[in-house]
XYZ file of N, CA, C and O in Angstrom:
648
model
N 0.777 -1.245 0.026
C 0.130 0.042 0.105
C 0.961 1.201 0.176
O 1.807 1.437 0.741
N 0.785 2.249 -0.994
C 1.496 3.442 -0.978
C 0.987 4.615 -0.103
O -0.161 4.613 0.125
N 1.795 5.404 0.407
C 1.449 6.245 1.368
C 1.307 7.602 0.536
O 1.585 8.585 1.131
N 0.887 7.544 -0.746
C 1.033 8.742 -1.426
C -0.416 9.535 -1.194
O -1.450 8.608 -0.944
N -0.549 10.867 -1.208
C -1.772 11.518 -1.118
C -2.481 11.407 -2.367
O -1.963 11.928 -3.269
N -3.541 10.794 -2.554
C -4.211 10.491 -3.822
C -5.628 11.325 -3.836
O -6.410 10.636 -4.461
N -5.876 12.479 -3.002
C -7.310 12.968 -2.933
C -7.186 14.005 -4.418
O -6.369 14.356 -4.655
N -8.443 13.756 -4.864
C -8.606 14.271 -6.068
C -8.575 15.967 -5.963
O -8.785 16.478 -4.511
N -8.090 16.542 -6.738
C -7.831 18.089 -6.621
C -9.099 19.051 -6.694
O -9.997 18.581 -7.461
N -9.115 19.914 -5.688
C -10.603 20.739 -5.965
C -9.984 21.611 -6.989
O -8.778 22.050 -7.332
N -11.082 22.475 -7.195
C -10.983 23.378 -8.248
C -10.004 24.712 -7.566
O -10.132 25.089 -6.489
N -8.884 24.938 -8.521
C -7.919 26.086 -7.989
C -6.606 25.494 -7.286
O -6.117 26.155 -6.863
N -6.748 24.155 -7.052
C -5.542 23.554 -6.227
C -4.894 22.749 -7.281
O -5.152 22.374 -8.218
N -3.445 22.729 -6.858
C -2.584 21.974 -7.891
C -2.486 20.419 -7.422
O -2.584 20.203 -6.478
N -2.161 19.737 -8.441
C -2.039 18.096 -8.245
C -0.658 18.051 -7.914
O 0.152 18.743 -8.451
N -0.238 17.013 -7.120
C 1.135 16.595 -6.711
C 1.493 15.695 -7.928
O 0.830 14.939 -8.437
N 2.726 16.146 -8.375
C 3.475 15.253 -9.550
C 4.845 15.368 -9.215
O 5.442 16.151 -8.565
N 5.316 14.041 -9.719
C 6.788 13.943 -9.564
C 7.566 14.701 -10.469
O 8.927 14.839 -10.490
N 7.003 15.216 -11.344
C 7.777 16.204 -12.653
C 7.901 17.519 -11.994
O 8.569 18.179 -12.616
N 7.466 17.955 -10.938
C 7.579 19.095 -10.440
C 9.011 19.394 -9.978
O 9.674 18.376 -9.224
N 9.647 20.566 -10.162
C 11.279 20.861 -9.563
C 11.285 20.497 -8.056
O 10.163 21.032 -7.409
N 12.439 20.014 -7.592
C 12.472 19.926 -6.228
C 12.384 21.302 -5.357
O 12.042 21.213 -4.175
N 12.637 22.231 -6.035
C 12.792 23.547 -5.502
C 11.353 24.132 -5.238
O 10.951 25.044 -4.290
N 10.330 23.664 -5.978
C 9.007 24.107 -5.942
C 8.273 23.754 -4.536
O 8.356 22.548 -4.289
N 7.655 24.606 -3.758
C 6.892 24.123 -2.487
C 5.843 23.139 -3.137
O 4.991 23.402 -3.866
N 5.610 22.323 -2.114
C 4.494 21.244 -2.049
C 3.455 21.610 -0.897
O 3.991 21.963 0.220
N 2.349 21.599 -1.314
C 1.096 21.974 -0.198
C 0.351 20.921 0.149
O 0.101 20.073 -0.856
N -0.094 20.453 1.498
C -1.004 19.564 1.650
C -2.303 20.104 1.433
O -2.776 21.191 1.882
N -3.228 19.117 0.879
C -4.757 19.571 0.899
C -5.287 18.235 1.349
O -5.396 17.265 0.970
N -5.575 18.441 2.833
C -6.359 17.288 3.196
C -7.854 17.718 3.893
O -8.310 18.789 3.572
N -8.515 16.686 4.296
C -9.867 17.061 4.580
C -10.027 17.316 6.393
O -11.010 17.035 6.853
N -9.022 17.270 6.884
C -9.011 17.706 8.323
C -9.060 19.064 8.705
O -9.632 19.841 7.652
N -8.688 19.623 9.856
C -8.927 20.876 10.305
C -8.175 21.863 9.265
O -8.462 23.083 9.384
N -7.302 21.510 8.411
C -6.601 22.318 7.784
C -7.127 22.368 6.176
O -6.561 22.632 5.177
N -8.193 21.953 5.970
C -8.956 21.756 4.835
C -8.916 22.817 3.883
O -8.466 22.601 2.517
N -9.266 23.917 4.020
C -9.089 24.863 3.116
C -8.144 25.791 3.081
O -7.963 27.050 2.841
N -6.748 25.273 3.863
C -5.459 25.895 4.007
C -4.828 25.298 3.104
O -4.530 24.127 3.002
N -3.641 26.187 2.752
C -2.697 25.482 1.897
C -1.520 25.405 3.153
O -0.603 26.368 3.146
N -1.151 24.270 3.543
C -0.279 23.753 4.562
C 0.968 23.069 4.055
O 0.725 22.447 3.319
N 2.079 23.857 4.081
C 3.350 23.200 3.322
C 3.676 21.873 3.933
O 3.389 21.707 5.036
N 4.155 20.974 3.232
C 4.653 19.714 3.727
C 5.905 19.692 4.284
O 6.680 20.704 4.109
N 6.264 19.059 5.428
C 7.315 19.135 6.150
C 8.412 17.954 5.483
O 7.894 17.536 4.433
N 9.530 18.186 5.670
C 10.528 17.388 5.035
C 10.371 15.790 5.164
O 10.517 15.046 4.298
N 9.741 15.574 6.404
C 9.420 14.145 6.742
C 8.120 13.859 5.853
O 8.092 12.506 5.243
N 7.183 14.513 5.827
C 5.929 14.353 4.925
C 6.591 13.951 3.290
O 5.970 13.185 2.634
N 7.428 14.936 2.734
C 8.009 14.864 1.441
C 8.658 13.456 1.282
O 8.566 12.915 0.315
N 9.537 13.254 2.438
C 10.199 11.938 2.332
C 9.148 10.719 2.129
O 9.454 9.692 1.409
N 8.174 10.899 2.959
C 7.162 9.562 3.074
C 6.365 9.294 1.782
O 5.715 8.400 1.844
N 6.178 10.578 0.960
C 5.230 10.178 -0.045
C 5.966 9.355 -0.945
O 6.985 9.340 -1.423
N 5.205 8.376 -1.533
C 5.569 7.289 -2.169
C 6.442 6.198 -1.706
O 6.623 5.266 -2.407
N 6.614 6.079 -0.452
C 7.230 4.999 0.206
C 6.281 3.958 0.543
O 4.920 3.926 0.701
N 6.747 2.649 0.368
C 5.926 1.523 0.440
C 5.853 1.088 2.016
O 6.352 1.806 2.919
N 4.693 0.345 2.325
C 4.631 -0.203 3.726
C 6.086 -0.848 4.023
O 6.342 -1.025 5.425
N 6.656 -1.722 3.188
C 7.750 -2.225 3.594
C 8.657 -1.289 4.216
O 9.635 -1.642 4.857
N 9.069 -0.215 3.498
C 9.775 1.013 3.893
C 9.815 1.296 5.360
O 10.539 1.299 6.106
N 8.404 1.539 5.716
C 7.789 1.751 7.006
C 8.187 0.797 7.994
O 8.735 1.067 9.288
N 7.994 -0.469 7.673
C 8.269 -1.602 8.428
C 9.797 -1.598 8.710
O 10.245 -1.879 9.943
N 10.511 -1.540 7.752
C 12.056 -1.630 7.857
C 12.764 -0.500 8.796
O 13.426 -0.638 9.812
N 12.174 0.899 8.595
C 12.467 1.957 9.458
C 12.040 1.710 11.145
O 12.621 2.034 11.849
N 10.859 1.230 11.261
C 10.399 0.788 12.419
C 11.070 -0.178 13.213
O 11.683 -0.155 14.250
N 11.708 -1.447 12.189
C 12.435 -2.371 12.873
C 13.887 -1.823 13.040
O 14.406 -2.242 14.126
N 14.245 -1.041 12.216
C 15.557 -0.612 12.724
C 15.624 0.409 13.806
O 16.527 0.504 14.842
N 14.612 1.105 14.029
C 14.533 2.088 15.262
C 14.344 1.208 16.412
O 14.823 1.243 17.642
N 13.422 0.041 16.325
C 13.287 -0.840 17.524
C 14.668 -1.733 17.783
O 15.155 -1.788 19.202
N 15.608 -1.949 16.881
C 16.949 -2.636 17.034
C 17.830 -1.608 17.688
O 18.411 -1.856 18.466
N 17.883 -0.409 17.480
C 18.736 0.751 17.943
C 18.205 0.809 19.331
O 19.178 0.717 20.132
N 16.871 0.974 19.739
C 16.363 0.978 20.935
C 16.781 -0.246 21.940
O 17.516 -0.104 23.160
N 16.561 -1.511 21.337
C 17.074 -2.548 22.069
C 18.502 -2.856 22.271
O 18.801 -2.988 23.427
N 19.453 -2.224 21.390
C 20.845 -2.209 21.626
C 21.175 -1.381 22.629
O 21.884 -1.697 23.695
N 20.464 -0.158 22.799
C 20.637 0.766 23.838
C 20.404 0.448 25.141
O 21.088 0.575 26.054
N 19.224 -0.299 25.260
C 18.660 -0.791 26.393
C 19.377 -1.783 26.880
O 19.892 -1.898 28.390
N 19.995 -2.750 26.407
C 20.476 -4.166 26.661
C 21.952 -4.123 26.548
O 22.444 -4.886 26.993
N 22.554 -3.000 26.258
C 24.033 -2.878 26.244
C 24.703 -3.309 27.380
O 25.523 -4.029 27.690
N 24.240 -2.549 28.654
C 24.881 -2.682 29.963
C 24.832 -4.124 30.313
O 25.540 -4.433 31.076
N 23.615 -4.692 29.974
C 23.512 -6.025 30.312
C 24.465 -7.152 29.585
O 24.919 -8.124 30.220
N 24.505 -6.936 28.322
C 25.922 -7.598 27.590
C 27.030 -7.265 28.051
O 27.964 -8.197 27.956
N 27.574 -6.119 28.554
C 28.829 -5.824 29.194
C 29.009 -6.758 30.480
O 30.052 -7.354 30.523
N 27.859 -6.602 31.096
C 28.238 -7.442 32.373
C 28.202 -8.990 32.259
O 28.897 -9.541 32.716
N 27.358 -9.343 31.367
C 27.578 -10.767 31.154
C 28.850 -11.119 30.447
O 29.410 -12.238 30.945
N 29.592 -10.247 29.587
C 30.789 -10.637 28.854
C 31.771 -10.655 30.071
O 32.827 -11.468 30.281
N 31.929 -9.605 30.830
C 32.859 -9.441 32.099
C 32.803 -10.501 33.062
O 33.859 -11.399 33.461
N 31.479 -11.139 33.269
C 31.464 -12.488 34.167
C 31.867 -13.660 33.264
O 32.611 -14.441 34.004
N 31.495 -13.750 32.006
C 32.070 -14.818 31.310
C 33.603 -14.927 31.079
O 34.229 -15.933 31.134
N 34.200 -13.757 31.159
C 35.711 -13.736 30.689
C 36.400 -14.006 32.098
O 37.545 -14.581 32.074
N 35.829 -13.783 33.193
C 36.150 -14.134 34.516
C 36.099 -15.780 34.881
O 36.730 -16.042 35.658
N 35.001 -16.135 34.381
C 34.922 -17.822 34.451
C 33.748 -17.650 35.689
O 33.608 -18.709 36.066
N 32.847 -16.631 35.687
C 31.739 -16.789 36.913
C 30.708 -17.817 36.696
O 29.910 -18.045 37.555
N 30.510 -18.144 35.351
C 29.378 -19.243 35.082
C 29.964 -20.723 35.176
O 28.985 -21.316 34.608
N 31.229 -20.933 35.489
C 31.396 -22.322 35.425
C 31.115 -23.018 36.681
O 31.473 -22.744 37.939
N 30.037 -23.824 36.648
C 29.244 -24.270 37.731
C 30.331 -25.597 38.364
O 30.540 -26.437 37.734
N 30.361 -25.390 39.651
C 31.053 -26.473 40.413
C 32.436 -26.495 40.412
O 33.237 -27.395 40.856
N 33.129 -25.567 39.632
C 34.467 -25.619 39.200
C 35.238 -24.495 39.835
O 34.602 -23.253 40.057
N 36.273 -24.415 40.625
C 37.026 -23.235 40.813
C 37.398 -22.433 39.766
O 37.673 -22.632 38.709
N 37.418 -21.183 40.315
C 37.520 -20.006 39.379
C 38.917 -20.022 38.809
O 39.313 -19.625 37.736
N 39.841 -20.565 39.485
C 41.188 -20.531 39.131
C 42.130 -19.779 40.360
O 41.606 -19.286 41.176
N 43.341 -19.383 39.938
C 43.986 -18.726 40.868
C 44.014 -17.292 40.802
O 44.428 -16.592 41.805
N 43.184 -16.849 39.829
C 43.049 -15.499 39.443
C 42.163 -14.752 40.789
O 41.531 -15.535 41.185
N 42.227 -13.322 40.735
C 41.401 -13.077 41.922
C 40.037 -12.707 41.356
O 39.715 -12.101 40.386
N 39.105 -12.984 42.078
C 37.404 -12.884 41.695
C 37.464 -11.252 41.813
O 37.394 -10.809 42.961
N 36.929 -10.556 40.611
C 36.540 -9.362 40.804
C 35.124 -8.991 40.782
O 34.518 -8.041 41.522
N 34.486 -9.694 39.816
C 32.884 -9.554 39.787
C 32.234 -10.678 40.543
O 32.439 -11.691 40.545
N 30.972 -10.421 41.043
C 30.275 -11.128 41.801
C 28.872 -11.061 41.461
O 28.134 -10.054 42.245
N 28.219 -11.661 40.604
C 26.897 -11.455 40.351
C 26.577 -10.378 39.206
O 27.650 -9.524 39.101
N 25.352 -10.149 38.985
C 25.018 -8.968 38.068
C 25.143 -7.789 38.763
O 25.752 -6.792 38.044
N 24.572 -7.674 40.083
C 24.400 -6.255 40.620
C 26.013 -5.975 41.036
O 26.478 -4.714 40.761
N 26.821 -6.788 41.729
C 28.130 -6.502 41.905
C 29.115 -6.372 40.687
O 29.884 -5.303 40.706
N 28.588 -6.879 39.705
C 29.567 -6.591 38.526
C 29.127 -5.201 38.012
O 30.092 -4.327 37.618
N 27.931 -4.782 38.063
C 27.504 -3.510 37.542
C 28.307 -2.362 38.488
O 28.575 -1.430 38.104
N 28.364 -2.710 39.788
C 28.815 -1.694 40.704
C 30.183 -1.565 40.418
O 30.919 -0.314 40.564
N 31.150 -2.606 39.990
C 32.370 -2.388 39.851
C 32.413 -1.543 38.615
O 33.450 -0.782 38.551
N 31.781 -1.963 37.708
C 32.026 -1.186 36.383
C 31.682 0.175 36.624
O 32.379 1.201 36.097
N 30.509 0.449 36.915
C 30.073 1.705 37.224
C 31.199 2.330 38.150
O 31.561 3.884 37.762
N 31.780 1.838 39.003
C 32.477 2.730 39.935
C 34.041 3.095 39.221
O 34.599 4.047 39.545
N 34.517 1.807 38.382
C 35.864 2.090 37.770
C 35.559 2.889 36.349
O 36.742 3.890 35.947
N 34.687 2.747 35.576
C 34.547 3.340 34.443
C 33.532 4.134 33.896
O 33.296 4.905 33.100
N 32.407 4.066 34.854
C 31.310 5.021 34.601
C 30.325 4.614 33.647
O 30.331 3.443 33.259
N 29.577 5.571 33.259
C 28.848 5.328 31.871
C 29.311 4.761 30.796
O 28.821 3.849 30.216
N 30.434 5.295 30.451
C 31.188 5.084 29.284
C 31.667 3.363 29.436
O 31.641 2.606 28.385
N 31.747 3.032 30.801
C 32.001 1.321 30.855
C 30.888 0.652 30.505
O 30.884 -0.519 30.211
N 29.758 1.089 30.908
C 28.548 0.291 30.797
C 28.132 0.214 29.323
O 27.453 -0.610 29.064
N 28.491 1.246 28.708
C 28.212 1.056 27.058
C 29.242 0.746 26.200
O 29.286 0.998 25.056
N 30.373 0.108 26.584
C 31.493 -0.445 26.014
C 30.941 -1.436 24.995
O 30.250 -2.318 25.412
N 31.249 -1.093 23.702
C 30.926 -2.074 22.731
C 29.494 -1.838 22.093
O 28.992 -2.675 21.746
N 28.960 -0.765 22.385
C 27.524 -0.450 21.823
C 27.463 -0.503 20.338
O 26.638 -0.811 19.574
N 28.611 0.110 19.677
C 28.541 0.331 18.272
C 28.262 -1.264 17.583
O 27.478 -1.417 16.699
N 29.000 -2.264 18.083
C 28.749 -3.666 17.462
C 27.522 -4.138 17.709
O 26.988 -4.711 16.818
N 26.917 -3.801 18.838
C 25.719 -4.277 19.220
C 24.686 -3.646 18.254
O 23.657 -4.329 17.703
N 24.879 -2.288 18.103
C 23.805 -1.738 17.339
C 23.876 -2.310 15.844
O 22.809 -2.473 15.209
N 25.181 -2.314 15.334
C 25.226 -2.845 13.956
C 24.789 -4.114 13.849
O 24.424 -4.796 12.586
N 24.488 -4.947 15.003
C 23.979 -6.324 14.800
C 22.450 -6.259 14.868
O 21.788 -6.863 13.947
N 21.997 -5.590 15.774
C 20.452 -5.449 16.146
C 19.817 -4.696 14.932
O 18.525 -5.048 14.668
N 20.207 -3.570 14.543
C 19.670 -2.641 13.739
C 19.131 -3.286 12.377
O 17.995 -3.344 12.054
N 20.112 -4.001 11.562
C 19.600 -4.584 10.431
C 18.865 -5.859 10.738
O 17.970 -6.253 9.916
N 19.178 -6.547 11.761
C 18.196 -7.691 12.395
C 16.734 -7.484 12.251
O 15.905 -7.973 11.716
N 16.510 -6.623 12.948
C 15.061 -6.305 13.282
C 14.361 -5.536 12.187
O 13.333 -5.580 11.910
N 15.254 -4.683 11.478
C 14.790 -3.903 10.216
C 14.170 -5.120 9.172
O 13.036 -5.063 8.735
N 14.868 -6.032 9.039
C 14.657 -7.239 8.242
C 13.461 -8.032 8.827
O 12.552 -8.582 8.070
N 13.394 -8.276 10.069
C 12.460 -9.160 10.848
C 11.299 -8.382 10.739
O 10.127 -9.055 10.360
N 11.165 -7.129 10.817
C 9.687 -6.253 10.783
C 9.290 -6.347 9.164
O 8.087 -6.485 9.031
N 10.344 -6.302 8.295
C 9.717 -6.246 6.748
C 9.427 -7.583 6.508
O 8.087 -7.530 5.777
N 9.998 -8.494 6.756
C 9.548 -9.873 6.472
C 8.190 -10.342 7.290
O 7.351 -10.928 6.480
N 8.044 -10.263 8.554
C 6.829 -10.240 9.055
C 5.752 -9.454 8.396
O 4.448 -10.183 8.315
N 5.819 -8.360 8.032
C 4.844 -7.396 7.299
C 4.326 -8.166 6.004
O 3.263 -8.267 5.654
N 5.298 -8.397 5.242
C 5.091 -9.053 3.956
C 4.420 -10.518 4.142
O 3.683 -10.971 3.290
N 4.855 -11.125 5.249
C 4.402 -12.465 5.462
C 2.860 -12.303 5.636
O 1.982 -13.152 5.334
N 2.291 -11.316 6.447
C 1.065 -10.876 6.779
C 0.227 -10.751 5.762
O -0.902 -11.310 5.530
N 0.712 -10.042 4.699
C 0.076 -9.538 3.497
C -0.043 -10.795 2.580
O -1.206 -11.150 2.217
N 0.967 -11.700 2.237
C 1.131 -12.879 1.792
C -0.049 -13.850 2.340
O -0.839 -14.320 1.461
N -0.110 -14.198 3.447
C -0.923 -15.122 3.825
C -2.538 -14.697 3.857
O -3.368 -15.439 3.771
N -2.498 -13.482 4.126
C -4.099 -12.638 4.010
C -4.351 -13.030 2.409
O -5.552 -13.646 2.352
N -3.597 -12.570 1.536
C -4.149 -12.820 0.092
C -4.263 -14.136 -0.350
O -5.114 -14.733 -1.093
N -3.160 -15.173 0.164
C -3.297 -16.747 -0.097
C -4.459 -17.451 0.417
O -5.073 -18.082 -0.241
N -4.923 -16.989 1.616
C -5.814 -17.712 2.320
C -7.330 -17.333 1.909
O -8.067 -17.912 1.971
N -7.448 -16.118 1.702
C -8.558 -15.396 1.139
C -9.429 -14.971 2.438
O -10.515 -14.369 2.515
N -8.865 -15.254 3.586
C -9.705 -14.753 4.829
C -8.817 -13.843 5.546
O -7.418 -13.600 5.448
N -9.145 -13.142 6.446
C -8.274 -12.120 7.367
C -7.534 -12.848 8.395
O -8.039 -13.039 9.466
N -6.574 -13.244 8.173
C -5.533 -13.831 8.952
C -4.892 -13.017 9.923
O -4.311 -13.371 10.835
N -4.888 -11.593 9.577
C -4.339 -10.575 10.413
C -4.783 -10.750 11.998
O -4.135 -10.301 12.615
N -6.060 -11.134 12.082
C -6.503 -11.275 13.319
C -5.597 -12.132 14.029
O -5.314 -11.910 15.165
N -5.162 -13.260 13.715
C -4.569 -14.229 14.317
C -3.029 -13.780 14.397
O -2.220 -14.239 15.421
N -2.511 -13.129 13.498
C -0.993 -12.645 13.502
C -0.814 -11.441 14.205
O 0.302 -11.105 14.571
N -1.763 -10.561 14.601
C -1.458 -9.404 15.265
C -1.201 -9.445 16.599
O -1.404 -10.560 17.349
């Protein structure tokens, strides 16, 4: 489904066309409270015109992946520190090395005390580089799958997938 504005033009208003030079202003004509006003389009609205649902699904997935990476990065840092220390070896002695980290909160306290916020977000770049495209693809495939199964089955399967 396209997100183009396809309302018929009223007398005296201009139709939107892709042949218009990019420097010419575009105006919105809607049936909302702006009905008889010529409201200029924002850069985001100009970008969104003509984009498919898949584009918006990918954008939403990318935003979700970025947010997920930012929220979970401190947990990944804590997990990695504990694993590198050998804190998850059940029933085995840690070794002759000194145990610095003890559990989730203890590890978080040590990292925060020694390195601060920067230490909690160490490695954020690679995490985002992994999550962002993963979730963008996931959302896009999910949206396309919903459309396919709805069209293929002839019934409204969206109720079950939503």
